[in-house]
Tab-separated table of C-alpha atoms and ligand atoms in Angstrom:
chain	number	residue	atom	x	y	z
A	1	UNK	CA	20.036	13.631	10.362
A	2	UNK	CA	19.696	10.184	12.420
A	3	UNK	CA	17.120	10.750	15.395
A	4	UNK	CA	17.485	7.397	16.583
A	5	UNK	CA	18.884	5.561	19.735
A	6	UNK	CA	19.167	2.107	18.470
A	7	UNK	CA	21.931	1.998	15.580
A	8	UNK	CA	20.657	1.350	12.344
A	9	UNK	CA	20.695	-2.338	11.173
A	10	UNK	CA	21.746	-3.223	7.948
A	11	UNK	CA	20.596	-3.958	5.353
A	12	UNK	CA	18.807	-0.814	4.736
A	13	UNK	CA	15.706	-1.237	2.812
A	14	UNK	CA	14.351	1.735	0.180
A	15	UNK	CA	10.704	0.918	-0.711
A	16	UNK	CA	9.018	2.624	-3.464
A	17	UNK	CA	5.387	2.159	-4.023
A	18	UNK	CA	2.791	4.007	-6.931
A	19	UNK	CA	0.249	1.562	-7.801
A	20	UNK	CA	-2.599	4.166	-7.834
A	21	UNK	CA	-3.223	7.575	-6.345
A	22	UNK	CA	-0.159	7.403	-3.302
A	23	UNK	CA	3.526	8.580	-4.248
A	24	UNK	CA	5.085	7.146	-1.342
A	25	UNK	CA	8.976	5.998	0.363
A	26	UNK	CA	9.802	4.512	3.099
A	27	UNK	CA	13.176	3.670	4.646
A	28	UNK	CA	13.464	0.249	6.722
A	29	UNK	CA	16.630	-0.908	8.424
A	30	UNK	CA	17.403	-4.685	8.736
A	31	UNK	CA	15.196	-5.056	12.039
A	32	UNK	CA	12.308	-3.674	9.747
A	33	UNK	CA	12.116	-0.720	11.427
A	34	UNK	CA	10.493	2.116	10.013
A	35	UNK	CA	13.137	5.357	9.735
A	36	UNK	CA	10.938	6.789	7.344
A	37	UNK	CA	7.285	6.461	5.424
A	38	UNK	CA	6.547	9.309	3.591
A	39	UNK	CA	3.169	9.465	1.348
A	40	UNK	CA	1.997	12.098	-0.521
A	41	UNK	CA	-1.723	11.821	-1.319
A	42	UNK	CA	-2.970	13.000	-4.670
A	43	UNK	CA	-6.390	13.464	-3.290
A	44	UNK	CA	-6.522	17.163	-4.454
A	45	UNK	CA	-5.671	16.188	-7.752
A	46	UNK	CA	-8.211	13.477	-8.547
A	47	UNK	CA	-10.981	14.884	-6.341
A	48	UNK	CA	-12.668	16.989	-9.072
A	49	UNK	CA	-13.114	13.837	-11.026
A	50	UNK	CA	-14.657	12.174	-7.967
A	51	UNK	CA	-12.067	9.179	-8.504
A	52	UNK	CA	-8.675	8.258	-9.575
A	53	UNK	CA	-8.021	9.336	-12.792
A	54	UNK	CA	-4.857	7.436	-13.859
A	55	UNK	CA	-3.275	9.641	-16.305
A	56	UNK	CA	-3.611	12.611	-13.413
A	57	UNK	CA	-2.058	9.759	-11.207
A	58	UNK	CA	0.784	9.050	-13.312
A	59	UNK	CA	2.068	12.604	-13.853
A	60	UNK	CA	1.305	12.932	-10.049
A	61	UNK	CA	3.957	10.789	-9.289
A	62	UNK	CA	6.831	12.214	-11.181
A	63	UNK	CA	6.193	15.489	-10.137
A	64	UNK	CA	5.479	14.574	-6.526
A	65	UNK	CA	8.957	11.788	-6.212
A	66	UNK	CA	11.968	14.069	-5.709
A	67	UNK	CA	9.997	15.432	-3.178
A	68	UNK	CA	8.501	12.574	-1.059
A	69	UNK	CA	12.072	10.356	-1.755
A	70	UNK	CA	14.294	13.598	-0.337
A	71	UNK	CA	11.832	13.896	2.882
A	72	UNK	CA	12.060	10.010	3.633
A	73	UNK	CA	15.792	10.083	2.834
A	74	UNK	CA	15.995	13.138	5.567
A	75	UNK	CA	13.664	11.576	8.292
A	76	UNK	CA	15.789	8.810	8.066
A	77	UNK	CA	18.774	10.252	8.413
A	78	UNK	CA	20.900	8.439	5.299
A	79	UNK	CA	21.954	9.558	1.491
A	80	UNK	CA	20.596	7.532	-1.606
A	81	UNK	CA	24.032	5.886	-1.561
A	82	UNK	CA	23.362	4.269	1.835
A	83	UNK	CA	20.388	2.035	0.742
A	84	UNK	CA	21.509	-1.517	0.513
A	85	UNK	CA	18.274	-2.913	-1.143
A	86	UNK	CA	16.049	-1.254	-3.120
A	87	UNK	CA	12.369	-2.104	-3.980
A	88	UNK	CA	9.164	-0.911	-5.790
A	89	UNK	CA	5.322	-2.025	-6.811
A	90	UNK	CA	5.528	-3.683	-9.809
A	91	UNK	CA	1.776	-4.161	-9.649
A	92	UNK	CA	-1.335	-4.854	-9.613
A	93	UNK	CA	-1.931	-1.128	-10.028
A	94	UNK	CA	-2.588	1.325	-12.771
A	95	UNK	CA	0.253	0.387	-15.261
A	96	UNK	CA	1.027	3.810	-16.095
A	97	UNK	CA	1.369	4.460	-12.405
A	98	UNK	CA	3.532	1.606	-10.843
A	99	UNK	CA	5.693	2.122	-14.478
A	100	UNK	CA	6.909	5.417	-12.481
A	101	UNK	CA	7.834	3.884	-9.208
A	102	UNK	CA	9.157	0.812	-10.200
A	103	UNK	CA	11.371	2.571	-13.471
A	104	UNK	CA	12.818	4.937	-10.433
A	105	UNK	CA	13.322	1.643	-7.880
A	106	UNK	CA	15.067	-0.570	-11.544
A	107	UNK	CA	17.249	3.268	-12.264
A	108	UNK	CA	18.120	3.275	-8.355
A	109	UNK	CA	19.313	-0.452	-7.976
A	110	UNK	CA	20.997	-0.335	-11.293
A	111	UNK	CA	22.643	3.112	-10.814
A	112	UNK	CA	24.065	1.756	-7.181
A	113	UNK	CA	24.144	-1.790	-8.122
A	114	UNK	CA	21.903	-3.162	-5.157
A	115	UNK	CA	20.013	-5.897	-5.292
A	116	UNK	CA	16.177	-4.796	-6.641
A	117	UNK	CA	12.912	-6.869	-5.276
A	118	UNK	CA	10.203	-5.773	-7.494
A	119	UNK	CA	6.770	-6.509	-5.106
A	120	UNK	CA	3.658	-7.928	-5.101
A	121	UNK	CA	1.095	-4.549	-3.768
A	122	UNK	CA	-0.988	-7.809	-1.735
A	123	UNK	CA	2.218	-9.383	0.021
A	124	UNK	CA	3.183	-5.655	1.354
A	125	UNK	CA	-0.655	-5.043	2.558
A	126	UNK	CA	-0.579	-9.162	3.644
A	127	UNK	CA	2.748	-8.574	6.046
A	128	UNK	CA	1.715	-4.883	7.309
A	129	UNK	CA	0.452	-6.110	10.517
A	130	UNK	CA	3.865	-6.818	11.488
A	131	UNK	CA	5.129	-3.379	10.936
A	132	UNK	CA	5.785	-1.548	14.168
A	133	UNK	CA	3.334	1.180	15.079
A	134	UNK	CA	4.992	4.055	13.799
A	135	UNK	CA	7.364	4.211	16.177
A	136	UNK	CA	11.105	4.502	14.592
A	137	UNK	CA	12.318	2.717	17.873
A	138	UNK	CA	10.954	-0.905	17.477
A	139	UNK	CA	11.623	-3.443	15.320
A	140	UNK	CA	8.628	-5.239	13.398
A	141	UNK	CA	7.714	-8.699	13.865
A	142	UNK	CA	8.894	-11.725	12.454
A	143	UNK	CA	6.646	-12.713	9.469
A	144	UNK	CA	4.835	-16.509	11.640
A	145	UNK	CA	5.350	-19.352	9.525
A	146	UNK	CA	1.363	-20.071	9.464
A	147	UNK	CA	-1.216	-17.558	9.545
A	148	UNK	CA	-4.295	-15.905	7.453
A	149	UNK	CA	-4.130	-12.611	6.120
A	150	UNK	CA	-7.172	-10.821	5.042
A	151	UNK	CA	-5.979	-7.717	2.433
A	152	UNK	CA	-9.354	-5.515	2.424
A	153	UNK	CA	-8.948	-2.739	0.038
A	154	UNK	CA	-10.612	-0.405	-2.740
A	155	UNK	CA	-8.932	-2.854	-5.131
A	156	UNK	CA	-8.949	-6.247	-3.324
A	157	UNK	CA	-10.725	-8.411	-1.041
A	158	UNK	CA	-8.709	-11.628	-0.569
A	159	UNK	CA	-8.267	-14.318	2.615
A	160	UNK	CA	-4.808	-15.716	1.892
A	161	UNK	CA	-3.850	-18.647	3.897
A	162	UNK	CA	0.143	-18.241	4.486
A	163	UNK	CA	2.856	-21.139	5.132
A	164	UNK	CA	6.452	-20.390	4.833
A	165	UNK	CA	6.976	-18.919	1.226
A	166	UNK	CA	3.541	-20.520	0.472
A	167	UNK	CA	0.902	-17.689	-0.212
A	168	UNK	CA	-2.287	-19.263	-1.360
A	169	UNK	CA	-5.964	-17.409	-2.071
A	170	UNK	CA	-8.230	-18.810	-0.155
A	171	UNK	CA	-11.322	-16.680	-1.162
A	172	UNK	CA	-11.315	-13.075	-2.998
A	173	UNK	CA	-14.036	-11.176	-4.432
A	174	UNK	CA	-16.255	-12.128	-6.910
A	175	UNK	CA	-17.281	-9.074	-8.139
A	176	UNK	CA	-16.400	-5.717	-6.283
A	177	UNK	CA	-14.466	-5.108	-3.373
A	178	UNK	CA	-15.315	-4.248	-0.081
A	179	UNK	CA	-13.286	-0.666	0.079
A	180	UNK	CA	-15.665	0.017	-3.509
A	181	UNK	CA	-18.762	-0.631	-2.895
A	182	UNK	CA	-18.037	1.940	0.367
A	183	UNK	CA	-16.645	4.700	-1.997
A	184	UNK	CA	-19.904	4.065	-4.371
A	185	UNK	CA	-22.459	4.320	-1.940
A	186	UNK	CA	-21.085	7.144	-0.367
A	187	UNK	CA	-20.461	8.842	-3.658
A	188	UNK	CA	-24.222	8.486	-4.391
A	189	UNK	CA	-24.505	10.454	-1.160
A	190	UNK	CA	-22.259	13.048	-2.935
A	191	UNK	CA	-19.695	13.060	-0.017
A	192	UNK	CA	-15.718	13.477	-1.984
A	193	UNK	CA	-13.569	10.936	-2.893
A	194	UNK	CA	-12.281	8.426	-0.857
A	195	UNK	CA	-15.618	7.892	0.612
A	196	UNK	CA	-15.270	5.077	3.029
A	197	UNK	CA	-13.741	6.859	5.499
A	198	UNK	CA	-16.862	9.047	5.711
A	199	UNK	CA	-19.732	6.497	5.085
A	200	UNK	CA	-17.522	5.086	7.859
A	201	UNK	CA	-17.608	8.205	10.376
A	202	UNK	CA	-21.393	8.624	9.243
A	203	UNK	CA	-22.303	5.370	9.900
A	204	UNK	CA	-21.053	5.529	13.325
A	205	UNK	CA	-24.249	7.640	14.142
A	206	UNK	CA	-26.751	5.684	12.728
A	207	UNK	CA	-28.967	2.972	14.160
A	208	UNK	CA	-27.775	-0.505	11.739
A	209	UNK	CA	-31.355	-2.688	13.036
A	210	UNK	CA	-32.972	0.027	10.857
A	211	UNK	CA	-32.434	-1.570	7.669
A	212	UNK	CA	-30.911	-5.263	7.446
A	213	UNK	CA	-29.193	-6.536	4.150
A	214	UNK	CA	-28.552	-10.128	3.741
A	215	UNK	CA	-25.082	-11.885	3.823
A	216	UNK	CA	-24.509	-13.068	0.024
A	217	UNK	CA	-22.918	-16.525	-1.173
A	218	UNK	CA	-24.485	-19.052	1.126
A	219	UNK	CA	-23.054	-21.980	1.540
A	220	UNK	CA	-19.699	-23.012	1.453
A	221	UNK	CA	-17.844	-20.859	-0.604
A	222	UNK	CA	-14.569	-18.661	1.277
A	223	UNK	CA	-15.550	-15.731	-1.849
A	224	UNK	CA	-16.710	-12.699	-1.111
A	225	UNK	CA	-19.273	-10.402	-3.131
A	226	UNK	CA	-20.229	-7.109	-2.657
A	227	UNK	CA	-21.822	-5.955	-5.865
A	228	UNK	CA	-25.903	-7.065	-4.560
A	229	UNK	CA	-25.111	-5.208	-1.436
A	230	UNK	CA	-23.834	-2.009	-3.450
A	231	UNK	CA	-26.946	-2.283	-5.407
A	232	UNK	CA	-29.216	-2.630	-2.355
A	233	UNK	CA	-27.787	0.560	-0.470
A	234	UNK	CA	-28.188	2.748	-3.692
A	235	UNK	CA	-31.979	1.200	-4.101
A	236	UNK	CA	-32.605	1.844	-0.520
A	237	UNK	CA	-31.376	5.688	-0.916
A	238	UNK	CA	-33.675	6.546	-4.042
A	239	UNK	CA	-36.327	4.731	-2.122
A	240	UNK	CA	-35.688	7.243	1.015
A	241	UNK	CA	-35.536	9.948	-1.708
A	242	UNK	CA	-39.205	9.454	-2.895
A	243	UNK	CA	-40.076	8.939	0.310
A	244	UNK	CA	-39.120	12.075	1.398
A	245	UNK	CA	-40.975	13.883	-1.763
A	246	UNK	CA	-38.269	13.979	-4.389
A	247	UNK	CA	-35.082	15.194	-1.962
A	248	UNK	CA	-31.826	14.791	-3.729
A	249	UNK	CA	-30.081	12.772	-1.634
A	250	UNK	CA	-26.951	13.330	-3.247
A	251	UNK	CA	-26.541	16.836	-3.177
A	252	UNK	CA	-27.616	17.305	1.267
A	253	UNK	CA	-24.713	14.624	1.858
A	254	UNK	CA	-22.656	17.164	-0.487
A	255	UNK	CA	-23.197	20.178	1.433
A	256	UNK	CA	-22.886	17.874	4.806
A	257	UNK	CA	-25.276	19.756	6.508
A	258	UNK	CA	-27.406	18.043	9.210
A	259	UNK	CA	-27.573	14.414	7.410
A	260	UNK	CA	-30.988	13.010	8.225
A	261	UNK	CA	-31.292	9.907	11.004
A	262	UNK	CA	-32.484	7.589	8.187
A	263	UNK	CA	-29.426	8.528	5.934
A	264	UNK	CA	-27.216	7.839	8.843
A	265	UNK	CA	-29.336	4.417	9.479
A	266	UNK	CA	-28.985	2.896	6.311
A	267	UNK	CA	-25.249	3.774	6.335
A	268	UNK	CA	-25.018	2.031	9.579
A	269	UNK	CA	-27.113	-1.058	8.150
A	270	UNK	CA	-25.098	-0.988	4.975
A	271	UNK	CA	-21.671	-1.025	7.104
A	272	UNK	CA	-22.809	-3.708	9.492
A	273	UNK	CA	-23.654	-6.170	6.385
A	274	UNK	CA	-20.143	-5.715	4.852
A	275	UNK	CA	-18.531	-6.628	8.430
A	276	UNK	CA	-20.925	-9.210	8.917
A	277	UNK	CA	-19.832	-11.370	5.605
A	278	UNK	CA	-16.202	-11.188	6.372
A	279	UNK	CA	-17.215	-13.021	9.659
A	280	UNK	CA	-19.411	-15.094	8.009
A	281	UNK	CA	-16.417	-16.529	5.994
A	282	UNK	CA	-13.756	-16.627	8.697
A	283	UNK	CA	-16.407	-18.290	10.259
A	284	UNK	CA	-16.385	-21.135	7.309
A	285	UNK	CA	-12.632	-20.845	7.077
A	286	UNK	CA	-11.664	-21.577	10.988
A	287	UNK	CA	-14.624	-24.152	11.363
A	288	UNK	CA	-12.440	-26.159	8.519
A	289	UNK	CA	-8.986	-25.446	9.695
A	290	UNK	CA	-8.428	-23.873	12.092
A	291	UNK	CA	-6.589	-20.202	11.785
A	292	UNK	CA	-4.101	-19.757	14.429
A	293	UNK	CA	-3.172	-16.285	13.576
A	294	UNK	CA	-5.474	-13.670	11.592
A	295	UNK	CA	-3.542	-10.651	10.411
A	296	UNK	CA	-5.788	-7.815	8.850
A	297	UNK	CA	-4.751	-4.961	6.347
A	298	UNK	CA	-5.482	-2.851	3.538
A	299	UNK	CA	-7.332	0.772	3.553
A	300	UNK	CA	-10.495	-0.879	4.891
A	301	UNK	CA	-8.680	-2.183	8.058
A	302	UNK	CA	-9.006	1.267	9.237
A	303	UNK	CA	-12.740	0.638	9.429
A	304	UNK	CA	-14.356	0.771	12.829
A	305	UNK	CA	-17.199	-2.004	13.085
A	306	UNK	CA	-14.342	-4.362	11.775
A	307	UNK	CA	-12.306	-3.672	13.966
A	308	UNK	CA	-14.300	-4.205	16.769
A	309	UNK	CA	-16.198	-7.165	15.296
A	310	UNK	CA	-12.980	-8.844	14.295
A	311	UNK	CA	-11.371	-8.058	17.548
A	312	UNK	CA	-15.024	-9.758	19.395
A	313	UNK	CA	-14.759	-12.936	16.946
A	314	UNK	CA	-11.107	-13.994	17.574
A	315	UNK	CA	-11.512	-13.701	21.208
A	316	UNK	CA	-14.563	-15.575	21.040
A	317	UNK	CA	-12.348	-18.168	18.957
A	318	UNK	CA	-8.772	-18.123	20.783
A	319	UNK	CA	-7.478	-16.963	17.556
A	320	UNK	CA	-4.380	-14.054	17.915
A	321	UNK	CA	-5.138	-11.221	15.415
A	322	UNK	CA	-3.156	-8.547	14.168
A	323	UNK	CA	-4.364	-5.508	12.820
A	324	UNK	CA	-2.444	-3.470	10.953
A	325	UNK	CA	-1.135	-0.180	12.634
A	326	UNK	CA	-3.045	2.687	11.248
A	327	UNK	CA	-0.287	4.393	9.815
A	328	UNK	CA	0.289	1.468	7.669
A	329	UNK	CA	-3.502	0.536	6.845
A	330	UNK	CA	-3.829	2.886	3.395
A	331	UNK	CA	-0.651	2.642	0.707
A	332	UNK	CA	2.213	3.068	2.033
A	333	UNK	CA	6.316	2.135	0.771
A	334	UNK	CA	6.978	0.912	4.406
A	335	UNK	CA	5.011	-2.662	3.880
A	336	UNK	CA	6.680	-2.744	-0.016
A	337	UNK	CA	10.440	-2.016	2.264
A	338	UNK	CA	8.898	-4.866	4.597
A	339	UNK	CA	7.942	-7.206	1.858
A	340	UNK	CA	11.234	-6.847	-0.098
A	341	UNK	CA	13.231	-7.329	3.796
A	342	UNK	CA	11.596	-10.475	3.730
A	343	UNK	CA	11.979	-11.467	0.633
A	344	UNK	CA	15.647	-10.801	0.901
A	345	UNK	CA	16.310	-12.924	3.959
A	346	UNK	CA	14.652	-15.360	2.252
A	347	UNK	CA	17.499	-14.584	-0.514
A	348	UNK	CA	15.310	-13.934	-2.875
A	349	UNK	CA	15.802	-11.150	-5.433
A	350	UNK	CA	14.600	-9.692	-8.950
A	351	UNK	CA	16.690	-9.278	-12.076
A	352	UNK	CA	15.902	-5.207	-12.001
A	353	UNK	CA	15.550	-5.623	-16.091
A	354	UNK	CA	13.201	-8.076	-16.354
A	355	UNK	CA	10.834	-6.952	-13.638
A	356	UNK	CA	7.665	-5.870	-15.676
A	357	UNK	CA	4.894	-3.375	-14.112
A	358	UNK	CA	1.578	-5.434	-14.267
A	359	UNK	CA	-2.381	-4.274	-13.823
A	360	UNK	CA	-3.393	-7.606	-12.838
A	361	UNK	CA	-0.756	-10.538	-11.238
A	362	UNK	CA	-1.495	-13.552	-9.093
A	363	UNK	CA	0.637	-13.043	-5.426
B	401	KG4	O1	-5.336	0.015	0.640
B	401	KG4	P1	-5.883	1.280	0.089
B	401	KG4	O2	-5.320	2.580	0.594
B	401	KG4	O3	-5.742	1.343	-1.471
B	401	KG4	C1	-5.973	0.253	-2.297
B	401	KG4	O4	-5.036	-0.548	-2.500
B	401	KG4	O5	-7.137	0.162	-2.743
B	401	KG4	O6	-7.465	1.259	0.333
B	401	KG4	C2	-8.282	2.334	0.006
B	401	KG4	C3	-9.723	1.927	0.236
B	401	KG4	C4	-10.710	2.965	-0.308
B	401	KG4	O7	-11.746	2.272	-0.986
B	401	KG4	C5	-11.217	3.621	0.966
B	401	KG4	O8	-12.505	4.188	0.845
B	401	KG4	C6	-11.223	2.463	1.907
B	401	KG4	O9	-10.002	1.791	1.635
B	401	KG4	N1	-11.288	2.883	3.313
B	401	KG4	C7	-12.309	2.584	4.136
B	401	KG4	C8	-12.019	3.203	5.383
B	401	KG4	N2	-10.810	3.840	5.268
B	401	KG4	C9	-10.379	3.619	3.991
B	401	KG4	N3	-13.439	1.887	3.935
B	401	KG4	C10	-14.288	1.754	4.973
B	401	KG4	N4	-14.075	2.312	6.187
B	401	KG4	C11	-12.962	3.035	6.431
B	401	KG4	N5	-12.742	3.567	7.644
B	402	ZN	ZN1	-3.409	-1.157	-1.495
């Protein structure tokens, strides 16, 4: 039942979110704070595959809901009934997954007749910084009414510049994104799925003035592109493999047995050249307008270097930066409760029939 001090604020926010491999709910009362975030990884599932297979994913998430939605109903202390607002991913995602989540969110809202905000997966990553740090006592943040929020995930890699209700790309990807190219190289390496994380840890060993990669797109351009990097790691590690007569590579990382100094460097170098173009183009982006605020999210926010570069360059700069709480960096249903809180002060809402799951959707 209720473990909390404060009394709960209405309204009380369900979030649902299944866009890929996390079946996840979350609980948010009307001061957005967290009462519950529940997510159930599917890691085991998907692992043997070496990456998200989205059939698995889909079935995944039916059988894994009544379980995740009765624990975040019971950390936060309420019954279905109590929800005032209810929300899910409708995308972008794997359609077959986010059809789950946001067919249970429509069912829920329609069933209780609450209002239904179907959300965009970016704008939940985009306001996460202002989620509390897992702490069911405080509130979050009020959204600022001018900021820039870079989302930095397996699926995205977008600076949005933010005004009001305004949401505008600034720059995204060209090609692949920055949490990808980390999952690639270190599945090369044979280390399991989600990589990043480890190429991450690994890296952290490893001496980056080893090997230097170049910072792609110059010029003026606020795009990223992380393809010519991806393909410059994974040259560099069949190069180390001949030069160390023939070694597989990809089966040592595999066993993770004492992981030679020059796979560790080239991690290291690899790692610092992703960090170094995302300060390259907040760089170009504050030296043309200046950013007041820079709030940072998505699975790759977790990632050390950039947190510590990006915490160097907006002191350097005077700019305030908020990066996301850890808890709240991966998926999660607490940023899609957050989202649809905001959305809903704004009075905003979404006709629960005509709410469509999409793989692809501008924010
Ligand atoms: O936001 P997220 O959980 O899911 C998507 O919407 O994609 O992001 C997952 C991505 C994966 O590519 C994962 O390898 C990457 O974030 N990631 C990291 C780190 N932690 C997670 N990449 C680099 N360094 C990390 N510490
Ligand atoms: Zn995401």
């Amino acid at each position: 039942m209720a473990r909390y001090a404060q009394p709960m604020q209405r309204p009380l926010v369900l979030g649902i979110e299944t866009s890929c491999d996390d079946t996840a709910c979350a609980v948010l009362d009307g001061a957005g704070r967290v009462l519950a975030s529940v997510v159930s990884s599917q890691l085991a599932a998907h692992r043997p595959y070496g990456g998200v297979v989205p059939e698995i994913a889909s079935r995944e998430h039916l059988a894994n809901w009544p379980r995740v939605s009765a624990e975040a109903l019971d950390q936060a202390g309420i019954r279905l009934a109590d929800a005032d607002v209810v929300a899910a991913t409708r995308g972008p995602g794997l359609v077959g997954a986010l059809l789950v989540g946001l067919s249970l969110g429509k069912a829920i809202a329609f069933a209780l007749d609450r209002p239904f905000h179907a959300v965009h997966h970016l704008e939940g990553h985009l306001y996460s910084p202002f989620l509390p740090a897992c702490d069911a006592a405080s509130p979050a943040d009020p959204i600022p009414d001018r900021f820039v929020g870079l989302v930095a995930s397996g699926g995205h890699t977008t600076l949005f510049g933010v005004e009001g209700e305004r949401i505008e790309s600034l720059g995204e990807t060209r090609d692949d994104a920055m949490g990808e190219v980390f999952d690639k190289v270190g599945k090369r390496l044979g280390l399991p799925y989600p990589q990043g994380p480890r190429v991450d840890e690994l890296a952290e060993q490893g001496d980056a003035r080893v090997h230097r990669f170049p910072t792609p797109l110059r010029g003026d351009t606020l795009d990223f592109s992380y393809s010519g990097l991806k393909s410059q790691a994974l040259l560099e590690i069949e190069k180390l493999e001949r030069t160390r007569g023939s070694q597989d590579l990809g089966r040592l990382a595999a066993r993770e047995t004492a992981i030679p100094t020059a796979v560790l460097d080239l991690l290291a170098g690899f790692r610092a050249a992703a960090v170094a173009q995302v300060l390259d183009r907040l760089d170009r982006l504050h030296e043309r307008r200046p950013i007041p605020l820079l709030a940072v999210s998505g699975g790759v926010a977790a990632n050390r270097l950039l947190r510590r570069e990006l915490t160097g360059w907006a002191a350097r700069h005077g700019v305030v930066l908020r990066l996301v709480p850890f808890a709240f960096s991966g998926d999660n249903a607490a940023m899609i409760a957050y989202a649809a809180l905001v959305r809903h002060r704004r009075r905003m809402r979404d006709d629960p029939f005509a709410a469509e799951a999409e793989s692809r959707i501008a924010i």
